[in-house]
XYZ file of C-alpha atoms in Angstrom:
677
model
C -87.698 78.303 -29.428
C -86.998 81.069 -31.955
C -89.724 79.870 -34.313
C -92.246 79.466 -31.464
C -91.641 83.034 -30.352
C -92.010 84.294 -33.901
C -95.247 82.355 -34.410
C -96.669 83.637 -31.144
C -95.990 87.209 -32.228
C -97.256 86.735 -35.767
C -93.842 87.358 -37.274
C -93.925 84.195 -39.371
C -97.181 85.214 -41.015
C -96.992 84.908 -44.816
C -98.244 88.462 -45.229
C -95.150 89.798 -43.470
C -92.255 90.501 -45.781
C -89.486 89.190 -43.527
C -87.681 86.249 -45.172
C -87.532 83.332 -42.739
C -83.875 82.753 -43.541
C -83.071 86.006 -41.711
C -83.701 84.114 -38.495
C -80.733 81.800 -38.999
C -78.235 84.226 -40.497
C -74.887 84.511 -38.766
C -73.861 87.783 -37.154
C -71.297 88.558 -39.897
C -73.971 88.047 -42.584
C -76.392 90.346 -40.784
C -73.734 93.042 -40.485
C -72.765 92.668 -44.143
C -76.376 92.836 -45.378
C -77.184 95.766 -43.103
C -74.082 97.685 -44.237
C -74.818 97.068 -47.913
C -78.309 98.446 -47.483
C -77.040 101.585 -45.737
C -74.506 102.077 -48.507
C -77.040 101.679 -51.330
C -79.515 104.027 -49.727
C -76.834 106.612 -48.975
C -75.660 106.545 -52.610
C -79.260 106.763 -53.854
C -79.944 109.727 -51.595
C -76.729 111.498 -52.506
C -77.325 111.019 -56.225
C -80.468 113.125 -55.810
C -78.757 115.748 -53.655
C -78.260 118.990 -55.561
C -76.995 122.186 -54.031
C -76.323 125.726 -55.209
C -73.854 128.430 -54.222
C -76.270 130.452 -52.100
C -77.872 127.844 -49.882
C -81.127 128.765 -48.136
C -81.082 129.043 -44.351
C -83.397 126.106 -43.817
C -81.332 123.682 -45.880
C -79.667 121.069 -43.661
C -75.881 120.952 -43.483
C -75.346 117.976 -45.745
C -71.840 117.278 -44.554
C -73.264 116.822 -41.057
C -75.906 114.393 -42.348
C -73.721 112.370 -44.721
C -70.708 111.956 -42.448
C -72.589 109.889 -39.809
C -73.576 107.411 -42.544
C -69.953 107.009 -43.563
C -68.888 106.651 -39.945
C -71.602 104.051 -39.432
C -70.236 102.027 -42.359
C -66.727 102.295 -40.954
C -67.984 101.047 -37.569
C -69.668 98.116 -39.315
C -66.412 97.311 -41.088
C -64.597 97.233 -37.765
C -67.327 95.014 -36.300
C -67.048 92.496 -39.138
C -64.146 90.090 -38.463
C -63.917 89.002 -42.106
C -61.894 91.565 -44.177
C -63.340 90.168 -47.407
C -66.825 90.975 -46.180
C -66.046 94.560 -45.246
C -67.921 97.203 -47.211
C -66.215 99.341 -49.825
C -67.265 102.961 -49.533
C -65.091 104.611 -52.167
C -68.102 105.497 -54.351
C -69.800 107.659 -51.733
C -69.841 111.398 -52.364
C -69.431 113.931 -49.604
C -71.624 116.959 -50.148
C -71.203 120.338 -48.444
C -73.601 123.288 -48.454
C -71.897 125.091 -51.331
C -70.616 122.426 -53.748
C -71.064 118.869 -54.895
C -67.540 117.441 -54.931
C -66.365 114.041 -56.036
C -64.180 113.097 -53.095
C -62.816 109.584 -53.328
C -62.442 108.320 -49.783
C -59.463 106.156 -48.885
C -60.087 105.178 -45.291
C -57.010 102.973 -45.160
C -54.519 105.797 -45.913
C -56.759 108.654 -44.741
C -56.455 110.442 -48.104
C -58.898 112.030 -50.512
C -58.815 113.339 -54.064
C -61.124 116.214 -54.999
C -62.689 116.627 -58.419
C -63.904 119.894 -59.958
C -66.915 121.319 -58.097
C -70.316 121.351 -59.834
C -72.949 123.990 -59.100
C -76.644 123.130 -59.271
C -79.927 124.194 -57.634
C -80.763 123.041 -54.125
C -83.022 120.077 -53.703
C -83.687 118.924 -50.147
C -83.561 115.156 -49.775
C -84.091 112.923 -46.773
C -81.053 110.877 -45.800
C -82.989 108.694 -43.375
C -83.311 105.034 -44.207
C -86.522 104.238 -46.005
C -89.274 102.430 -44.157
C -89.476 100.000 -47.094
C -85.879 98.810 -46.802
C -85.282 95.081 -47.171
C -83.788 95.240 -43.691
C -86.723 97.172 -42.209
C -86.872 94.700 -39.354
C -83.370 95.484 -38.095
C -82.490 98.373 -35.830
C -79.340 100.352 -36.501
C -76.806 98.783 -34.145
C -73.253 97.825 -34.998
C -72.450 94.520 -33.389
C -75.892 93.109 -32.763
C -78.520 94.101 -35.309
C -82.011 93.565 -33.926
C -85.216 92.687 -35.625
C -87.697 95.486 -36.334
C -91.423 95.287 -35.858
C -93.572 94.235 -38.848
C -96.442 96.473 -39.997
C -99.164 94.483 -38.211
C -97.660 94.835 -34.733
C -97.934 97.443 -31.979
C -95.011 99.796 -31.454
C -94.148 102.280 -28.727
C -91.351 104.313 -30.306
C -91.437 103.770 -34.081
C -88.896 104.903 -36.623
C -89.079 108.422 -37.983
C -90.836 108.872 -41.327
C -88.527 109.468 -44.228
C -90.676 111.642 -46.443
C -92.842 113.885 -44.275
C -91.286 117.280 -43.665
C -93.087 120.071 -41.830
C -92.451 123.145 -39.727
C -94.366 121.831 -36.730
C -92.500 119.962 -34.022
C -93.286 116.285 -33.496
C -91.520 113.597 -31.538
C -90.414 110.311 -33.092
C -93.646 108.401 -32.471
C -95.795 111.286 -33.725
C -93.741 111.527 -36.911
C -94.179 107.792 -37.411
C -97.968 108.158 -37.222
C -97.866 110.887 -39.864
C -95.644 108.753 -42.089
C -97.782 105.612 -41.905
C -101.044 107.505 -42.378
C -100.111 110.125 -44.980
C -97.236 108.542 -46.921
C -97.919 104.813 -46.625
C -101.736 105.128 -46.458
C -102.048 102.449 -43.783
C -104.997 101.985 -41.434
C -103.704 103.040 -38.034
C -104.876 103.210 -34.432
C -102.814 105.510 -32.247
C -103.285 105.765 -28.532
C -101.625 107.072 -25.396
C -102.447 108.512 -22.020
C -103.932 111.996 -21.601
C -101.604 114.822 -22.603
C -99.449 112.869 -25.079
C -100.471 115.008 -28.066
C -103.076 112.804 -29.760
C -105.292 115.744 -30.763
C -102.249 117.737 -31.879
C -101.216 114.974 -34.289
C -104.774 114.354 -35.452
C -105.341 117.979 -36.463
C -102.157 117.857 -38.524
C -103.251 114.573 -40.132
C -106.577 116.131 -41.123
C -104.742 119.021 -42.753
C -102.335 116.762 -44.680
C -104.943 114.208 -45.770
C -107.297 116.900 -47.073
C -104.361 118.437 -48.918
C -103.469 115.059 -50.442
C -106.893 113.622 -51.302
C -109.223 116.633 -51.293
C -111.862 117.483 -48.691
C -114.706 115.264 -50.008
C -112.468 112.177 -49.841
C -111.638 112.572 -46.141
C -114.256 111.907 -43.470
C -113.354 113.829 -40.298
C -115.423 112.394 -37.458
C -115.498 111.682 -33.735
C -117.690 109.726 -31.352
C -119.017 112.879 -29.628
C -120.009 116.328 -30.805
C -117.470 118.060 -28.581
C -114.597 115.909 -29.837
C -115.753 116.485 -33.424
C -115.755 120.257 -32.985
C -112.194 120.085 -31.621
C -110.913 118.617 -34.908
C -113.229 120.510 -37.259
C -115.437 117.513 -38.019
C -118.818 116.061 -37.113
C -120.080 113.011 -35.278
C -119.547 109.642 -36.938
C -123.304 108.975 -36.984
C -124.039 112.324 -38.627
C -121.275 112.085 -41.215
C -122.285 108.589 -42.339
C -126.041 109.406 -42.187
C -126.781 106.296 -40.123
C -129.009 107.834 -37.455
C -128.673 105.785 -34.278
C -127.018 103.000 -36.259
C -129.366 100.319 -34.921
C -130.535 98.964 -38.295
C -128.790 96.157 -40.135
C -126.027 97.162 -42.585
C -128.221 95.972 -45.470
C -131.166 98.109 -44.352
C -128.972 101.174 -43.854
C -127.331 100.701 -47.267
C -130.698 100.355 -49.009
C -131.835 103.632 -47.469
C -128.620 105.547 -48.167
C -128.297 104.454 -51.800
C -131.579 106.203 -52.576
C -130.141 109.606 -51.640
C -127.906 110.820 -54.449
C -125.859 113.253 -52.337
C -125.185 110.597 -49.699
C -124.268 107.982 -52.294
C -121.846 110.426 -53.949
C -120.342 111.142 -50.543
C -119.670 107.430 -49.965
C -118.281 107.018 -53.502
C -115.686 109.749 -52.897
C -114.719 108.604 -49.394
C -111.113 107.324 -49.219
C -110.102 107.998 -45.609
C -112.298 107.819 -42.504
C -110.955 109.453 -39.334
C -112.588 108.528 -36.009
C -111.416 110.442 -32.940
C -112.306 109.234 -29.426
C -112.908 105.769 -30.883
C -113.229 104.512 -27.308
C -116.875 105.609 -27.160
C -117.925 103.746 -30.324
C -119.581 100.414 -29.563
C -117.879 97.331 -31.021
C -121.086 96.071 -32.622
C -121.622 99.423 -34.333
C -118.003 99.323 -35.538
C -118.675 95.942 -37.174
C -121.926 97.158 -38.745
C -120.267 100.254 -40.202
C -117.574 98.053 -41.754
C -120.222 95.883 -43.414
C -122.154 98.979 -44.514
C -118.999 100.421 -46.086
C -118.361 97.161 -47.967
C -121.859 97.373 -49.454
C -121.664 101.074 -50.306
C -118.168 100.777 -51.824
C -118.923 97.409 -53.487
C -115.718 96.080 -51.971
C -115.570 93.010 -49.712
C -112.539 94.234 -47.783
C -113.093 95.497 -44.201
C -114.603 98.980 -44.355
C -114.863 98.578 -48.112
C -111.154 99.263 -48.541
C -111.420 102.704 -46.903
C -108.294 103.752 -44.997
C -109.144 104.002 -41.300
C -107.433 106.379 -38.856
C -108.556 105.901 -35.243
C -107.433 107.748 -32.150
C -108.221 107.587 -28.455
C -107.438 106.087 -25.078
C -109.683 103.172 -24.086
C -108.791 103.764 -20.425
C -110.733 107.040 -20.435
C -114.463 106.533 -21.078
C -116.556 103.442 -21.931
C -118.439 102.947 -25.225
C -122.016 104.189 -25.501
C -124.674 101.610 -26.399
C -128.447 101.407 -26.137
C -128.461 98.407 -23.785
C -125.577 99.668 -21.568
C -123.666 96.473 -22.404
C -121.371 98.033 -24.936
C -118.350 96.234 -26.303
C -115.111 98.010 -27.102
C -114.099 98.430 -30.733
C -111.020 96.267 -30.261
C -113.407 93.387 -29.379
C -114.997 93.603 -32.831
C -113.940 90.798 -35.210
C -113.240 93.492 -37.800
C -110.688 95.364 -35.672
C -107.734 93.004 -36.163
C -108.346 92.704 -39.896
C -108.537 96.443 -40.600
C -106.123 97.998 -38.062
C -102.707 96.922 -39.294
C -100.618 99.169 -37.090
C -100.989 100.399 -33.516
C -98.746 103.163 -32.217
C -98.569 104.175 -28.567
C -97.596 107.739 -27.707
C -95.655 107.742 -24.452
C -94.156 111.231 -24.091
C -96.412 113.375 -21.895
C -96.522 117.108 -22.616
C -99.328 118.376 -20.370
C -97.572 117.573 -17.070
C -94.069 117.807 -18.534
C -91.539 118.220 -15.737
C -93.879 116.992 -12.982
C -92.783 113.344 -12.998
C -94.510 112.587 -9.699
C -97.912 113.677 -11.047
C -97.286 111.685 -14.240
C -96.638 108.550 -12.141
C -99.774 109.206 -10.076
C -101.938 109.643 -13.176
C -100.508 106.527 -14.853
C -101.349 104.501 -11.736
C -104.843 105.997 -11.725
C -105.287 105.265 -15.441
C -104.566 101.571 -14.906
C -106.404 101.319 -11.585
C -103.249 100.287 -9.727
C -103.382 102.508 -6.625
C -100.628 101.480 -4.211
C -100.416 102.782 -0.642
C -97.693 105.187 -1.750
C -99.827 106.582 -4.604
C -102.807 106.764 -2.246
C -100.835 108.939 0.198
C -99.702 111.248 -2.601
C -103.318 111.864 -3.628
C -104.269 112.421 0.034
C -101.663 115.201 0.210
C -103.658 117.078 -2.447
C -106.540 117.451 0.025
C -106.245 121.195 0.652
C -107.609 124.508 -0.555
C -105.240 126.803 -2.410
C -105.763 130.554 -2.270
C -104.497 132.603 -5.206
C -103.581 136.268 -4.812
C -105.021 137.238 -8.206
C -108.516 136.092 -7.207
C -108.859 133.503 -9.999
C -110.215 130.310 -8.465
C -109.629 126.694 -9.533
C -112.027 125.229 -12.092
C -114.206 122.437 -10.700
C -115.103 119.479 -12.912
C -118.493 117.747 -12.683
C -119.768 114.520 -14.278
C -122.934 116.064 -15.812
C -123.889 119.276 -17.604
C -126.776 119.814 -15.188
C -124.365 119.897 -12.237
C -122.122 122.323 -14.100
C -125.042 124.626 -14.904
C -126.226 124.660 -11.291
C -122.724 125.307 -9.928
C -121.982 128.196 -12.300
C -125.404 129.807 -11.875
C -125.102 129.557 -8.097
C -121.708 131.298 -8.097
C -122.951 133.994 -10.481
C -126.019 134.611 -8.293
C -123.787 135.150 -5.238
C -122.035 138.092 -6.899
C -123.480 141.583 -6.321
C -124.332 143.940 -9.162
C -126.112 143.938 -12.500
C -126.394 140.926 -14.814
C -125.332 141.564 -18.415
C -126.941 139.209 -20.936
C -125.429 138.571 -24.365
C -127.690 136.896 -26.930
C -126.088 134.984 -29.792
C -126.814 135.957 -33.386
C -127.355 132.756 -35.389
C -127.466 132.495 -39.161
C -130.745 131.443 -40.735
C -130.603 127.684 -41.303
C -133.247 124.957 -41.633
C -134.858 123.867 -38.364
C -133.655 120.320 -39.051
C -130.002 121.190 -38.416
C -130.259 123.846 -35.682
C -129.307 121.254 -33.077
C -125.731 121.506 -34.417
C -125.415 124.854 -32.624
C -125.468 122.901 -29.355
C -122.084 121.400 -30.226
C -120.411 124.818 -30.293
C -118.563 125.825 -27.137
C -120.226 129.255 -27.032
C -123.568 129.854 -25.317
C -126.920 130.781 -26.854
C -127.345 133.270 -23.990
C -124.294 134.299 -21.967
C -124.908 135.945 -18.590
C -122.072 137.769 -16.826
C -121.406 140.036 -13.855
C -118.403 141.955 -12.601
C -116.329 139.363 -10.750
C -117.473 136.408 -12.890
C -114.780 133.828 -13.626
C -114.649 133.069 -17.348
C -112.730 131.026 -19.909
C -111.753 132.280 -23.370
C -113.004 130.057 -26.208
C -110.953 131.414 -29.109
C -107.329 132.007 -30.037
C -105.845 135.238 -31.406
C -108.486 137.624 -30.036
C -106.247 139.236 -27.430
C -102.424 139.072 -27.400
C -101.138 136.251 -25.135
C -104.691 135.002 -24.497
C -105.548 131.595 -25.953
C -108.403 129.118 -26.021
C -108.647 127.931 -22.408
C -107.223 131.062 -20.747
C -108.983 131.857 -17.461
C -109.852 135.379 -16.326
C -112.154 137.576 -14.244
C -114.632 140.154 -15.555
C -113.571 143.570 -14.187
C -116.196 145.694 -15.934
C -118.311 146.366 -19.016
C -117.476 149.086 -21.516
C -118.184 150.111 -25.108
C -115.502 149.657 -27.717
C -115.091 153.444 -28.404
C -114.600 154.211 -24.694
C -112.016 151.444 -24.296
C -110.193 152.636 -27.416
C -110.160 156.199 -26.042
C -108.844 155.026 -22.659
C -105.971 153.106 -24.252
C -105.196 156.070 -26.521
C -105.113 158.590 -23.670
C -103.121 156.309 -21.387
C -100.989 154.799 -24.140
C -97.871 155.362 -22.069
C -99.190 152.938 -19.421
C -98.576 149.186 -19.637
C -101.902 147.341 -19.500
C -100.088 144.059 -18.908
C -99.613 143.385 -15.206
C -101.404 146.694 -14.570
C -101.030 148.333 -11.169
C -103.910 148.353 -8.692
C -104.269 152.122 -9.326
C -104.701 151.573 -13.079
C -107.202 148.796 -12.402
C -109.187 151.186 -10.168
C -109.177 153.795 -12.957
C -110.437 151.229 -15.488
C -113.261 150.139 -13.189
C -114.130 153.791 -12.545
C -114.449 154.437 -16.288
C -116.622 151.326 -16.727
C -118.969 152.572 -13.999
C -119.334 155.962 -15.700
C -120.376 154.667 -19.144
C -123.709 156.267 -20.115
C -124.090 158.025 -16.739
C -123.822 161.848 -16.808
C -123.539 162.266 -13.020
C -120.744 161.182 -10.679
C -121.592 159.170 -7.575
C -119.925 159.823 -4.238
C -118.133 156.461 -4.523
C -116.749 157.425 -7.937
C -115.532 160.773 -6.603
C -113.728 158.958 -3.782
C -112.047 156.548 -6.221
C -110.977 159.469 -8.425
C -109.482 161.308 -5.452
C -107.428 158.239 -4.517
C -105.774 157.998 -7.951
C -102.169 159.176 -8.371
C -101.787 162.597 -9.994
C -100.406 161.241 -13.285
C -103.596 159.224 -13.854
C -105.922 162.090 -12.805
C -104.316 164.539 -15.260
C -105.818 163.028 -18.425
C -108.904 161.486 -16.855
C -111.318 164.209 -18.062
C -110.774 163.216 -21.714
C -111.859 159.631 -21.049
C -114.681 160.629 -18.683
C -116.244 162.859 -21.352
C -116.262 159.960 -23.833
C -117.789 157.591 -21.262
C -120.544 159.937 -20.065
C -121.745 160.684 -23.617
C -122.393 157.037 -24.494
C -125.998 156.140 -25.330
C -127.429 154.232 -22.377
C -128.750 151.573 -24.808
C -125.369 150.929 -26.451
C -124.035 147.398 -25.930
C -121.241 147.178 -23.405
C -118.689 144.425 -23.872
C -116.966 142.533 -21.058
C -113.563 143.754 -19.952
C -111.581 140.786 -18.651
C -108.406 140.444 -16.622
C -106.838 137.285 -18.103
C -104.086 135.252 -16.541
C -101.141 134.822 -18.942
C -97.823 132.997 -18.906
C -96.023 136.004 -17.411
C -98.717 137.578 -15.230
C -101.983 138.938 -16.555
C -103.428 141.329 -19.131
C -106.641 143.368 -19.326
C -108.615 143.801 -22.538
C -112.081 144.002 -24.020
C -113.603 140.807 -25.459
C -115.501 141.448 -28.725
C -118.110 139.299 -30.404
C -116.644 136.797 -32.858
C -117.965 134.276 -35.342
C -118.190 130.555 -34.571
C -118.738 128.299 -37.584
C -120.221 124.810 -37.642
C -117.717 122.670 -39.555
C -117.889 120.870 -41.858
C -120.736 122.691 -43.550
C -124.014 120.718 -43.356
C -125.077 119.373 -46.738
C -128.534 120.959 -46.279
C -127.024 124.427 -46.865
C -126.606 126.051 -50.241
C -123.160 126.363 -51.787
C -122.333 129.875 -50.524
C -124.124 129.619 -47.158
C -122.476 129.038 -43.772
C -123.857 127.961 -40.415
C -122.518 130.540 -37.985
C -123.107 131.945 -34.519
C -121.828 135.372 -33.469
C -121.253 135.532 -29.719
C -118.862 136.679 -26.999
C -116.185 133.910 -26.879
C -116.474 133.397 -23.119
C -118.060 130.827 -20.837
C -118.422 130.750 -17.056
C -115.460 128.827 -15.684
C -116.056 128.114 -12.012
C -117.267 124.696 -13.157
C -116.992 122.592 -16.311
C -118.206 119.164 -17.386
C -115.695 116.337 -17.723
C -116.792 115.741 -21.310
C -116.279 119.405 -22.214
C -112.867 119.373 -20.533
C -111.536 116.562 -22.745
C -108.529 117.818 -24.652
C -108.188 120.855 -22.351
C -105.275 121.664 -20.064
C -106.496 123.331 -16.860
C -103.861 125.139 -14.826
C -105.906 125.357 -11.594
C -108.152 122.398 -10.905
C -110.392 121.210 -8.075
C -112.073 117.776 -7.995
C -114.458 116.377 -5.384
C -114.690 112.586 -5.786
C -117.802 112.248 -3.626
C -119.793 112.719 -6.799
C -120.732 109.789 -9.024
C -118.157 109.066 -11.704
C -118.275 106.492 -14.515
C -115.348 104.209 -15.284
C -112.465 106.307 -16.498
C -114.039 109.659 -15.586
C -111.862 110.215 -12.515
C -108.756 109.734 -14.647
C -110.078 112.014 -17.407
C -110.853 114.705 -14.827
C -107.564 114.587 -12.913
C -105.440 114.342 -16.049
C -106.601 117.834 -17.098
C -104.227 119.214 -14.433
C -100.876 120.593 -15.539
C -99.095 120.310 -12.168
C -99.873 118.994 -8.687
C -99.075 122.378 -7.091
C -102.342 123.721 -8.573
C -104.411 120.547 -8.109
C -106.914 120.066 -5.267
C -108.436 116.603 -4.734
C -111.145 116.006 -2.142
C -112.526 112.670 -0.909
C -110.097 110.474 -2.833
C -111.095 106.831 -2.307
C -109.329 104.115 -4.290
C -112.370 101.855 -3.906
C -114.163 104.187 -6.319
C -111.433 103.863 -8.953
C -112.542 101.225 -11.443
C -110.920 100.218 -14.703
C -112.327 97.859 -17.327
C -110.577 94.474 -17.214
C -111.003 94.143 -20.984
C -109.152 97.422 -21.507
C -106.333 96.368 -19.171
C -105.912 93.099 -21.073
C -105.891 94.951 -24.404
C -103.134 97.345 -23.330
C -101.191 94.551 -21.630
C -101.266 92.712 -24.958
C -99.905 95.767 -26.777
C -97.190 96.151 -24.161
C -96.276 92.451 -24.217
C -96.056 92.430 -28.003
C -93.390 95.094 -27.855
C -91.635 93.231 -25.054
C -91.850 90.022 -27.079
C -90.229 91.677 -30.073
C -87.297 92.682 -27.901
C -87.033 89.124 -26.554
C -86.973 87.743 -30.094
C -84.193 90.179 -30.939
C -82.196 88.991 -27.942
C -82.838 85.351 -28.873
C -81.699 85.983 -32.450
C -78.414 87.424 -31.256
C -77.697 84.772 -28.603
């Protein structure tokens, strides 16, 4: 039975490094072997550990990290019934933050002898067990060691990496991805439901891989232009220069080898990253592997290139010319190149809203029970917000989004302000790349328009994705003067009186005469605001009528809202197209705003939307309903109209694929239980 289970899970494969005799070892032998390994690795780690008198603040307390290892060995000794087999731990050194001391431990008599302290420079060392340990397939338990997962299997909560250290915060599974990709250079597919931090990890991987191998050796790609922009890359087709990818691998290789720059690019390529792998057709995946083998003159899958794939196959189907696309995991190449699959399970986007997480998981898998159905029905309502910022509506197509936003803008009274982008001079051949930028070629706004910020670090507390309302248009000098004159006033969570003053100033820019309405607004202001108003009014009235006025936006923030001017900024097409000269860049200078009453589902991927409205009467592809609803951060700000579970469809192939991943993990646990029985 044990061997059958192992064969079924691929654990008896000759490529796996687990000795078969581990299966029949007695419990005492397992404990003894496991303890010996811990002891050796602890001694090896401690032999490298050097500390100095003045320890830096970020150095870990070594006594806190070493002591658990010693305690673990003592627990193993107690668990082992054979005294002769118990582990001797006298050689271990205990290290504190100030000294390295030779303390000989005598656990039997609870004594210690201390040698002369030695001072030496600090060197931070990981005390975690190495992923390459001979007992890598055993979890750290005292009485019943369990078998760990081999490299070719799927895992849900992998071990932490032992060598990657960084200042960013990652959970255990995310750290494992970084370890296997960066340190062990394995080909990895990592997946997980929406909001589990896939993009967050991928951006860090890009940074580390470029640092390790150099930019030209790392291909940063995605299946769509929008996804590529999000990670600072380009589409897979564009990066590999394969056009539509419909030719045979041999024909594509023959064409590419004639272009010196392209051939050099392939020669340098060591790592290929593909984000949103779900939208790459399985046949194309196979063809690219064969093309890579030709270009790299290497018969291995993908020519020996390390592959890093990310995405959730439950979200959107692959794109193919005949609309009969196959998923990448159905390609015969997939199993031979992807040696490790890691599933991210901790959800960050809806963290704390467990009910919404359960609803979205049911939606993702197409398993809508009566209870889940009723919970979605309860979201059928309109929510009114006191700050006037409305929910963002998601639509399946860009045309629907354009119509919805233009319609809402047209309904607003007042003047339209048009902002034309300033694009750098680039060859006509590559100008289409501007379409992948989030910013518009021509941005049209009015007072009252709902907008989304497209850049970080422009305004304090305002980030990419922040929603706000345009309250006016003003020149930069006038806004600077207003803030200088009223510097004693807090522009965060501004009072209604201050907001009226700001709008009054905006209306006076470039206009020498007061209107009756403006006089009435001025008269209604409190005396403290009227006192210094003349200084700002003089600046506003003297502005040239042709001077560009920038949008002044009231943005919603984590603790209320803030008001500030939004300047033009530079958007850069990355990576730089090879058609440009060495010192040239492909840039667009534009106001980093877009109308935000409506947004396309594709453009929303990777976004967290605090206030969301979805009408499911519209036509949605497989997975689109889940993608749309999973943008929400909490059900309190989610409105769902016309929810009908008959319209929720999930690919059976995808369900089987994820069931297989889940069952593999379950099977590993069953093998562990069988081993210990």
